[in-house]
XYZ file of C-alpha atoms in Angstrom:
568
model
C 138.885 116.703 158.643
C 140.630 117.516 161.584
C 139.071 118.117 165.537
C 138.763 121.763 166.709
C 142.338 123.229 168.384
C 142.212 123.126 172.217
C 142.303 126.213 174.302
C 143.271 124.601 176.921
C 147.134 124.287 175.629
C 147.215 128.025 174.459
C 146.249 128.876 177.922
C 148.873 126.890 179.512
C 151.582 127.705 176.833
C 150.889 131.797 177.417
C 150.763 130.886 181.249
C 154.345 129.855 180.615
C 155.385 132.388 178.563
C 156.421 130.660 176.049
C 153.923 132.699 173.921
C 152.078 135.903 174.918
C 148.497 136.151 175.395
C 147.662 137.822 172.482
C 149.360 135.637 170.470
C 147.767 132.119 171.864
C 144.459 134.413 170.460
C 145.846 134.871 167.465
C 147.509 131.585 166.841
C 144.319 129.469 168.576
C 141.670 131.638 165.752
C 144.050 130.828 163.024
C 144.207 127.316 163.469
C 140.735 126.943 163.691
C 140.549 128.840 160.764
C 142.638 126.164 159.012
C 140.828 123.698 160.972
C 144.112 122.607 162.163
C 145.254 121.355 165.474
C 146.655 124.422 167.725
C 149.850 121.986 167.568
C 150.154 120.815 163.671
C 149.714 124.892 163.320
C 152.453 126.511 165.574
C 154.928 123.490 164.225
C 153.911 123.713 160.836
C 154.550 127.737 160.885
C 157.863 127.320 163.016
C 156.322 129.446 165.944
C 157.747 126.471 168.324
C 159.814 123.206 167.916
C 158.067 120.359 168.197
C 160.622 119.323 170.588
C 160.107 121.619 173.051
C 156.122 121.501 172.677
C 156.536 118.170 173.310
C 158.588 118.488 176.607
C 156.307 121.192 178.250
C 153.370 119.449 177.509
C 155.279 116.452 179.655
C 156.182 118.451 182.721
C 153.284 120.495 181.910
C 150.399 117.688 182.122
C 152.125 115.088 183.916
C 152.038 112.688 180.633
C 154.864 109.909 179.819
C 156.966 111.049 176.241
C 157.308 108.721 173.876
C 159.839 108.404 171.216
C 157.757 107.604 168.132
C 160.392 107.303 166.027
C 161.709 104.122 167.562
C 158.498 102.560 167.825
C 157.738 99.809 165.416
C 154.125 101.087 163.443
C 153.832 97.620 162.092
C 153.216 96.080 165.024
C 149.987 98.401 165.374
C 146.650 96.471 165.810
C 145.106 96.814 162.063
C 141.428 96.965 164.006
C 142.347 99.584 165.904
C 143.030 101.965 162.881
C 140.101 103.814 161.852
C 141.005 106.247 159.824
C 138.305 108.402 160.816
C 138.940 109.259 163.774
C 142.546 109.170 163.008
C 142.077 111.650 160.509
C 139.721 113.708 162.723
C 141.542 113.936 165.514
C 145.140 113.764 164.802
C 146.237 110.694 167.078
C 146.936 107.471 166.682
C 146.529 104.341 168.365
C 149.613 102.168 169.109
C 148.867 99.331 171.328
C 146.702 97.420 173.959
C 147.512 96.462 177.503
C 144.848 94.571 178.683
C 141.713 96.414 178.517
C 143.590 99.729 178.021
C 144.145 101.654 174.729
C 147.414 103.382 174.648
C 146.676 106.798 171.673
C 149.913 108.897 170.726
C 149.071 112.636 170.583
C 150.927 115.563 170.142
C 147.945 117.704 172.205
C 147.568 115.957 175.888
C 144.506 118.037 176.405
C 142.377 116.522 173.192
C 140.245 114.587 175.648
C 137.355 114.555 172.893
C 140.020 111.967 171.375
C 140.157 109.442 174.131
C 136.733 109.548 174.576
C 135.801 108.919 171.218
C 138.204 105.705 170.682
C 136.863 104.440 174.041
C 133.290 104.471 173.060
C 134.074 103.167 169.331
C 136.408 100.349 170.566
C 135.148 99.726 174.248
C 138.061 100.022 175.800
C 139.641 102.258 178.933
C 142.247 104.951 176.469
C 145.143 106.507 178.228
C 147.486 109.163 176.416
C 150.811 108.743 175.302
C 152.497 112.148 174.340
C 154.737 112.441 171.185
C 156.155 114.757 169.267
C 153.871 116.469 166.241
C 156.074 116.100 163.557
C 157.266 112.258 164.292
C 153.075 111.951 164.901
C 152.511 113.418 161.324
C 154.837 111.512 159.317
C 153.797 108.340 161.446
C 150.069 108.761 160.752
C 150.603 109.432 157.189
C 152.880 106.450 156.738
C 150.037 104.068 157.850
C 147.437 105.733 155.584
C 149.626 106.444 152.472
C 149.957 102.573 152.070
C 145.773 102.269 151.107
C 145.694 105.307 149.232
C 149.079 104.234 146.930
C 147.491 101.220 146.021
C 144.454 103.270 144.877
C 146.191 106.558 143.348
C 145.062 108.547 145.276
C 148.088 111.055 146.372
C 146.578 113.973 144.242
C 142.842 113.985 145.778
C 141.579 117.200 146.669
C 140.224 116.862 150.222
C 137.679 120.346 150.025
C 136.202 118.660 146.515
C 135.639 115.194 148.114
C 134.072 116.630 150.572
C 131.871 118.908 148.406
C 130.497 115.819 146.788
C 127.393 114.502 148.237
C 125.196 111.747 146.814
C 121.927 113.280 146.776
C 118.323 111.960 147.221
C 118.147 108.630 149.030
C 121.442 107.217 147.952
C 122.843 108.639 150.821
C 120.873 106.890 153.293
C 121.591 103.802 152.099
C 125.013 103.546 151.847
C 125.043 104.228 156.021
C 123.776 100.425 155.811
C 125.828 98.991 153.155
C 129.399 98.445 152.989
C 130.453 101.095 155.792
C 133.258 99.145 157.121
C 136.051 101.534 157.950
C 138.373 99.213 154.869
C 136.006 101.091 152.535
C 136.640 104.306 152.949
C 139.237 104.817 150.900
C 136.686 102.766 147.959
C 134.067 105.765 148.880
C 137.106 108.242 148.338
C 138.488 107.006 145.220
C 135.467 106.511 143.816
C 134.805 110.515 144.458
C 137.894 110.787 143.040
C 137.372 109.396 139.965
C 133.930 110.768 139.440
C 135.320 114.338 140.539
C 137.906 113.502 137.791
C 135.756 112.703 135.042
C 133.423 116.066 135.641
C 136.877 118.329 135.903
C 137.922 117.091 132.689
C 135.118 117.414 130.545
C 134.057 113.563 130.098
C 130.764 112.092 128.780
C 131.088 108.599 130.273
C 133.210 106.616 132.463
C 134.304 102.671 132.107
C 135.159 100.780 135.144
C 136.456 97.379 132.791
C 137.245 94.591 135.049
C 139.447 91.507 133.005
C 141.832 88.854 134.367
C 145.000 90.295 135.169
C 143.901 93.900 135.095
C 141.603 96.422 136.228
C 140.856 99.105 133.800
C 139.436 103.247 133.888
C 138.583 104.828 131.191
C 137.273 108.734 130.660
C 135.720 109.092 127.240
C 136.652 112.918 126.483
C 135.889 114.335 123.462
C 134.695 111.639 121.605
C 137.841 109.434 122.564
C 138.160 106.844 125.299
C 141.429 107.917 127.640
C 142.942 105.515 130.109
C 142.284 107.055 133.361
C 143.466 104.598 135.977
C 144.550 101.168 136.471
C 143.388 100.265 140.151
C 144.456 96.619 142.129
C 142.682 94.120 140.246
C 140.961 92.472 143.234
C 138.748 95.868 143.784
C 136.597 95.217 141.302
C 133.672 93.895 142.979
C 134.313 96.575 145.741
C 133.703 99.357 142.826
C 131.034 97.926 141.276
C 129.382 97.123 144.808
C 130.318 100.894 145.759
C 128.589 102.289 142.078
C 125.515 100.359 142.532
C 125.025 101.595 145.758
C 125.427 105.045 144.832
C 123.066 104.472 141.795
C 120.526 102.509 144.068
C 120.858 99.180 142.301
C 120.944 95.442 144.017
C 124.062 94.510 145.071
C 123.665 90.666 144.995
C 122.736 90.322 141.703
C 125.649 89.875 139.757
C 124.272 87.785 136.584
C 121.867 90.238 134.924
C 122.314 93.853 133.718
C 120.862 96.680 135.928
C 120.143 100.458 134.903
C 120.463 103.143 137.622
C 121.277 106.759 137.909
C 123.048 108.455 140.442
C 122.695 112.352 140.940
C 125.582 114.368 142.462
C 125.023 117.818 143.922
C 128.414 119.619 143.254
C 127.208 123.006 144.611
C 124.449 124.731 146.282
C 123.093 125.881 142.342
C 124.595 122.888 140.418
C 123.780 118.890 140.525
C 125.156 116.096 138.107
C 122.857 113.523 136.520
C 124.642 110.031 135.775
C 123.088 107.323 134.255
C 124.689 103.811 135.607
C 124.790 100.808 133.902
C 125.905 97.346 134.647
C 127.046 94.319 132.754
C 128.374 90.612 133.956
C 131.121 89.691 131.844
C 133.713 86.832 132.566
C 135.654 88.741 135.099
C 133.449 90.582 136.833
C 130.674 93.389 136.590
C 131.424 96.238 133.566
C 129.832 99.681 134.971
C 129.508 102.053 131.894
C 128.092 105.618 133.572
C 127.089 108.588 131.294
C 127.370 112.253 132.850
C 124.051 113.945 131.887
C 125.359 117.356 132.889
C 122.404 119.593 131.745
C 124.263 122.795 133.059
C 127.213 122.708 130.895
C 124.645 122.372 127.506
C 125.272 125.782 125.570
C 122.682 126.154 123.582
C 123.704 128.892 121.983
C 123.402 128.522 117.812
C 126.306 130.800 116.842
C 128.931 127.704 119.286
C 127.014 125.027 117.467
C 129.569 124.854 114.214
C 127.073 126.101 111.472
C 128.017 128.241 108.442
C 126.160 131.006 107.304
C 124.505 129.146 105.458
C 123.409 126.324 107.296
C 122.492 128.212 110.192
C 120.077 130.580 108.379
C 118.460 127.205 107.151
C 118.253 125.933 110.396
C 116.120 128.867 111.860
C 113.895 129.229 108.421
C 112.871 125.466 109.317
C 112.273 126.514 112.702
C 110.222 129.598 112.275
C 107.432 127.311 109.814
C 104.232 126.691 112.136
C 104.528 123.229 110.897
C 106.287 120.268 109.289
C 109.090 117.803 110.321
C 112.755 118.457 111.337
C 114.914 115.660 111.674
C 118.063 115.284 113.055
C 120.528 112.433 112.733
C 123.634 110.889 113.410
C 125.384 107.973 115.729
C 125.040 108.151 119.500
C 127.080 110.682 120.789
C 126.776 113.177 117.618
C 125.300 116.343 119.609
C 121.981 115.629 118.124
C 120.583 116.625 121.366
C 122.066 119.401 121.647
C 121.420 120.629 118.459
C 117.344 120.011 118.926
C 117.469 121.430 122.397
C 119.353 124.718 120.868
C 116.181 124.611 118.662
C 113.771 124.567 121.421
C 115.441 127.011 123.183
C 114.935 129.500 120.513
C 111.308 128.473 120.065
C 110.829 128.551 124.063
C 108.101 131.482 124.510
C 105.215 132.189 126.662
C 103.334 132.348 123.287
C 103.620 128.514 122.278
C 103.260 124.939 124.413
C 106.011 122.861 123.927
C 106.410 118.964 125.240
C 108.982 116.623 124.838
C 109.486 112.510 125.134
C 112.616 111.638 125.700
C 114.757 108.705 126.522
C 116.503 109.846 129.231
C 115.528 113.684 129.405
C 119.754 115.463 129.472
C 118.892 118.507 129.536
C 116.475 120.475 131.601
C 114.989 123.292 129.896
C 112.539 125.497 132.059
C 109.315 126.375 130.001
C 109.517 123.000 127.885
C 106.949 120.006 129.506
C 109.638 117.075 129.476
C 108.711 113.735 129.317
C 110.844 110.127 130.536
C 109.448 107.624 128.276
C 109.121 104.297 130.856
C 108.489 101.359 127.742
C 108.082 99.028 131.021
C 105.408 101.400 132.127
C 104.152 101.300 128.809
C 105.071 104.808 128.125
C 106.573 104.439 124.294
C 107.562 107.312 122.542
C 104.507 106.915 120.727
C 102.265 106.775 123.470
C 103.445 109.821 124.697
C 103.309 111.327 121.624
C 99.528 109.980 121.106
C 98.706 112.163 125.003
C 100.592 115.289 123.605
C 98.386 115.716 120.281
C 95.613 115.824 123.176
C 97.474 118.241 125.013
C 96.973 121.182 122.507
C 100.497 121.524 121.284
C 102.150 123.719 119.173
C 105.448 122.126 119.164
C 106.715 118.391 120.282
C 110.061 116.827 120.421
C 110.203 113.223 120.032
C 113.896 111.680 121.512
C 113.554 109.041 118.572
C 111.761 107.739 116.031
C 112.871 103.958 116.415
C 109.468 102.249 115.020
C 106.372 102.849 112.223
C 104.315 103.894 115.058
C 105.902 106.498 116.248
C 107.020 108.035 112.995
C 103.475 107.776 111.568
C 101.817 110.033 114.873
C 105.163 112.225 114.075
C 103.998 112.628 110.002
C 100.538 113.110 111.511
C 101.657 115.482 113.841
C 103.383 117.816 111.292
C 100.217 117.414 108.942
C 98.071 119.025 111.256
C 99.822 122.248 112.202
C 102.326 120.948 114.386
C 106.355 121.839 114.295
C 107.935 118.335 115.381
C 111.583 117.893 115.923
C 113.056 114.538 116.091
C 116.186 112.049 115.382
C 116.707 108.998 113.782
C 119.892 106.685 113.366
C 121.397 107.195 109.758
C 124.817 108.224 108.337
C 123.427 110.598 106.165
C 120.599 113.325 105.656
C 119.649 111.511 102.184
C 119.485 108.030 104.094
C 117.139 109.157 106.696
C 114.494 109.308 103.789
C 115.011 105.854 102.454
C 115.161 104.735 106.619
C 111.622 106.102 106.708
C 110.477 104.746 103.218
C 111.945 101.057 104.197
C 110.239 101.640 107.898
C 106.721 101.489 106.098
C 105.926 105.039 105.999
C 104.003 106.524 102.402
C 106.339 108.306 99.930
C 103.841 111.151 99.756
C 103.455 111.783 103.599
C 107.244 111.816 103.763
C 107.224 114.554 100.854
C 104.737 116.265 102.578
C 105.815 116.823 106.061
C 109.617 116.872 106.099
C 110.706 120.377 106.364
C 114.564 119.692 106.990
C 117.057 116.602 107.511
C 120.101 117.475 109.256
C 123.198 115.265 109.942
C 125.987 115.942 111.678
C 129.123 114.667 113.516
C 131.199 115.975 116.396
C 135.078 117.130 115.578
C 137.452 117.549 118.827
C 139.027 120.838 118.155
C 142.637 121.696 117.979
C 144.025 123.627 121.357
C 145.167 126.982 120.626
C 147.652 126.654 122.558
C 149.444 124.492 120.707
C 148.222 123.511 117.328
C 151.282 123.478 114.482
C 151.012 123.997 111.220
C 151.004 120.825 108.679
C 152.282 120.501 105.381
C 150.392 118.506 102.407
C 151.263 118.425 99.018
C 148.881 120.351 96.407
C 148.289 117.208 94.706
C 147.168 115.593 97.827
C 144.795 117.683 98.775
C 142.184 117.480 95.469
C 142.719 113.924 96.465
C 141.473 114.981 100.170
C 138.355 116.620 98.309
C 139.494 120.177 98.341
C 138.378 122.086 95.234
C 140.290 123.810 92.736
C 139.282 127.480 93.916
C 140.418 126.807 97.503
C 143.957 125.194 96.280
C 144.418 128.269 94.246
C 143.574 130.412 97.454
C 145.583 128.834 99.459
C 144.889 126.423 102.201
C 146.785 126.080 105.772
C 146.306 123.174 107.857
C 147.384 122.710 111.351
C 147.764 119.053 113.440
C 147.314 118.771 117.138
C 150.511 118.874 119.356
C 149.359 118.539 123.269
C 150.454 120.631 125.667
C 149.137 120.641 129.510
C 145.849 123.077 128.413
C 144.451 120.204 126.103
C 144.006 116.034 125.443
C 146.461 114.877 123.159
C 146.381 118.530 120.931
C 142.505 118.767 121.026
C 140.248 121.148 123.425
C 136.475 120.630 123.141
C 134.378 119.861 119.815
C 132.537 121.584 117.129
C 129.822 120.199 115.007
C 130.020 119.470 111.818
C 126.683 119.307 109.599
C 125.019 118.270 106.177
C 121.811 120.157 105.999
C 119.143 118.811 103.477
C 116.209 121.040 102.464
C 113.112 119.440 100.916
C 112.520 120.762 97.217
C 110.324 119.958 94.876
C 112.920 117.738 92.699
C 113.724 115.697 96.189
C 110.336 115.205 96.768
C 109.718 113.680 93.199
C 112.796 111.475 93.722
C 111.018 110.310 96.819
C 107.336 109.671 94.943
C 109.692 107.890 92.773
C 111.265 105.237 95.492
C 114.855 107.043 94.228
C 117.677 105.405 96.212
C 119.397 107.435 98.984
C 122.821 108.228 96.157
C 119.802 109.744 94.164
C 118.475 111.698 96.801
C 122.155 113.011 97.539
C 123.478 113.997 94.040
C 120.267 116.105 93.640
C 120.614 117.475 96.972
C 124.263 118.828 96.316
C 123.155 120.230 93.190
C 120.818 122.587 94.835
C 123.595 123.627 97.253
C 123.995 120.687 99.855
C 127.032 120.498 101.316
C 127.592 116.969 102.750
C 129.320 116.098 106.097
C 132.882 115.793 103.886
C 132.938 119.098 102.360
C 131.899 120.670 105.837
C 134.293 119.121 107.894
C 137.088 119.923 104.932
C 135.971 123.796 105.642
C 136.620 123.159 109.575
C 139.903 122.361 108.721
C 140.518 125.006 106.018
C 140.003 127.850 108.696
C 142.279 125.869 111.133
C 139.483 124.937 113.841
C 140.266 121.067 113.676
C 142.950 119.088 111.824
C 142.319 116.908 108.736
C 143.409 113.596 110.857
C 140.109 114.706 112.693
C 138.064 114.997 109.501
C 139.006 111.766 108.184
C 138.150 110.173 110.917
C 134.442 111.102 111.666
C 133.695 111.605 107.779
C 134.382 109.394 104.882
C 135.998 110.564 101.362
């Protein structure tokens, strides 16, 4: 950010002539506009030569001109560069003479500038004039060498300086690591951050190893290399992160958890959870973006069918009973519940949550952070809530026997509880819960619906070809007879500059198991989870591989895609 223009220059220059008096107005509210220096403005639009600024301003003010050009910038004082106030107020400092600082500047009346290095450095400042343009490429000569080594040509100066570090963050970083050399650290590390939000990612890798310093954007499921910073900055970015996410910066031996929280806008705020880890060449800093804003939980963009949909909502309009929800980390799961709760959220029902963290904030809905150090559990806070007169609870996991046997409790007693556990399938969530210690019959009894799902990166639009497979091929890929007959048209991803590698965004992909009567004698019976599935897809179940085949059938993802989250 540049100082306010001077009036005192467009007074003198109209004075002279050399511009009228209506346009120093002009030109003067224009480059404040641009919060430019009156100078950098009337060179930069060709209204004078930066020449003959600089030569009035010398017979003008009385001030020596110096030819910048033939001055050697290496010999510059590196202490005396403080980019700053550099930046700020479009000088530059060039050399000592005794107790006197000598500052090149294109504007001889920019006292504010002499002052300000005088006070920072102690020193008497007297002016040197030069001329703007050989002071512009000068000054960014000096500073282009930091940001180079960083990458950091393309920042975006207006979104840096939208980003603030909110809550008490802030005020701690003015006491740790504010030397002037880590600036540009601050910066890049905006950078990236600003980065990772812009392009959609879930979490961010900052991978020190030996020879190499790695960044890595996980968009879409995938893990993209982002940047590959000097080597010796690692401990600078990890001291920089755990700052920003309040952690202690001497220890370096043990993992820390933090979370930093980024206000991007007066209406809109980023949630990051930070995470450290000591490996042999320095700290790993994994941080998830918990960005509850960009959640749609909308059911029609989740990826159902028809089908599976309308199965979904009958599950959630029962006053009671268990819905469970499963998948790996990462899966949508969350999203999927949430778009659940959002349906149910009315001024008619109590709803509370315990969650582990809590991603998505959802007015109307009491949300709790389990704390296990605290010795808030997931089943402690699900103990309070069947105190709290609920209608509906959401527990983040089911991890333990506890918990699941408060959750079976809960639904018993005219309760709707939503939950998720950690299984491939919808059929193995059953046997999970059977081999957890939980009764066969209370399982029958209180499971509504099981569904597990995946997350597919969808093809771009833009660019998404068409791909041949032979017909015998695909009843190998598991496509039936009746679609072969009807005809089936892939597409494979391309890339083009409106997507990742040919893919834009995901779609979920589900296997939606409803409890009958035959599943619930299989489970009375200890039936094995291949049991529990062949019934299941007799009475209409279609698994994870058969939905994700129909993804690809209409053309919304590519078989590649399907092969790779589901198996055959």
């Amino acid at each position: 950010m540049t100082s306010s223009p001077h009036s005192g220059l467009a007074l003198s220059l109209a004075a002279s002539s050399l511009i009228s008096e209506s346009d120093s107005h002009h030109y003067l509210s224009q480059a404040r506009a641009q919060r430019k220096p009156l100078v950098t403005y009337l060179i930069e639009n060709q209204i004078l030569a930066s020449k003959t600024l600089a030569e009035f301003c010398e017979l003008e003010y009385g001030v020596p001109l110096l030819d910048l050009a033939a001055f050697d910038l290496a010999e510059i004082p590196q202490k005396y560069l403080n980019q700053k106030l550099i930046e700020k107020h479009h000088v530059l400092p060039i050399y000592t003479q005794g107790h006197t600082l000598y500052i090149a500047m294109s504007d001889p009346t920019n006292v504010a500038a002499l002052e300000d290095f005088g006070f920072s450095f102690g020193l008497h400042t007297e002016a040197l004039l030069v001329e703007e343009d050989k002071l512009s490429q000068a000054i960014a000569k000096l500073l282009e060498s930091e940001h180079d080594a960083l990458g950091m040509d393309d920042i975006d100066e207006a979104e840096i300086s939208a980003l603030e570090v909110a809550d008490e963050a802030s005020r701690l970083d003015e006491h740790v690591n504010t030397a002037d050399d880590d600036a540009p650290i601050v910066k890049y590390i905006n950078k990236i951050l600003m980065d990772a939000i812009r392009q959609g990612a879930s979490d961010l890798h900052f991978e020190p190893y030996e020879f190499k310093y790695r960044i890595r954007f996980r968009i879409d499921g995938i893990l993209h290399e982002a940047a590959t910073p000097p080597v010796n900055l690692a401990s600078r970015f990890a001291a920089r992160l755990k700052v920003m996410a309040r952690l202690d910066i001497a220890e370096r031996r043990l993992p820390q958890d933090g979370r930093i929280k980024l206000k991007l806008s007066r209406n809109r705020s980023m949630d990051m959870r930070v995470n450290t880890l000591p490996t042999m060449w320095g700290e790993k800093v994994v941080i998830r973006l918990l960005d509850s804003s960009a959640a749609r939980l909308n059911i029609d963009q989740l990826g159902f069918d028809e089908a599976q949909k309308q199965q979904y909502l009958t599950a959630l309009a029962k006053p009671q009973g268990m819905i469970l929800v499963t998948g790996p980390t990462g899966s949508g799961k969350t999203v999927s519940l949430y778009t659940g709760l959002n349906i149910l959220n009315t001024q008619e029902v109590n709803i509370s949550t315990a969650e582990d963290p809590v991603e998505i904030n959802l007015p109307g809905v009491n949300q709790v952070q389990v704390n296990p150090k605290a010795g808030l559990t997931f089943a402690s806070a699900l103990r309070s809530f069947l105190r709290q007169d609920p209608d509906i609870v959401m527990v983040g996991e089911i991890r333990d026997l506890e918990t699941a046997e408060i959750a079976i409790k809960a639904a018993q007693t005219g309760h709707l509880v939503l939950s998720t556990l950690h299984t491939n399938s919808a059929a193995e969530t059953l046997t999970r819960m059977m081999n957890m210690g939980v009764p066969a019959f209370n399982i029958a009894s209180s499971v509504t619906l099981i569904m597990a799902q995946r997350l597919a990166r969808k093809l771009c639009d833009h660019c998404k070809e068409p791909e041949v497979i032979p017909e015998a091929e695909l009843f190998t890929l598991g496509f039936s007879s009746r679609q072969v007959a009807a005809g089936i048209r892939l597409f494979k991803p391309k890339g083009c500059k409106e997507c990742t590698g040919g893919y834009k965004g995901r779609v979920g992909i589900y296997e939606i198991l409803l409890m009958s009567e035959n599943i619930a004698k299989l489970i009375m019976q200890g039936a094995n989870s291949l049991q529990i599935a062949a019934i299941a897809q007799e009475e209409g179940m279609h698994t994870l591989r058969l939905s994700g085949l129909e993804k690809a059938r209409l053309g919304v993802t590519s078989l590649s895609e399907i092969n790779r989250i589901t198996t055959n």
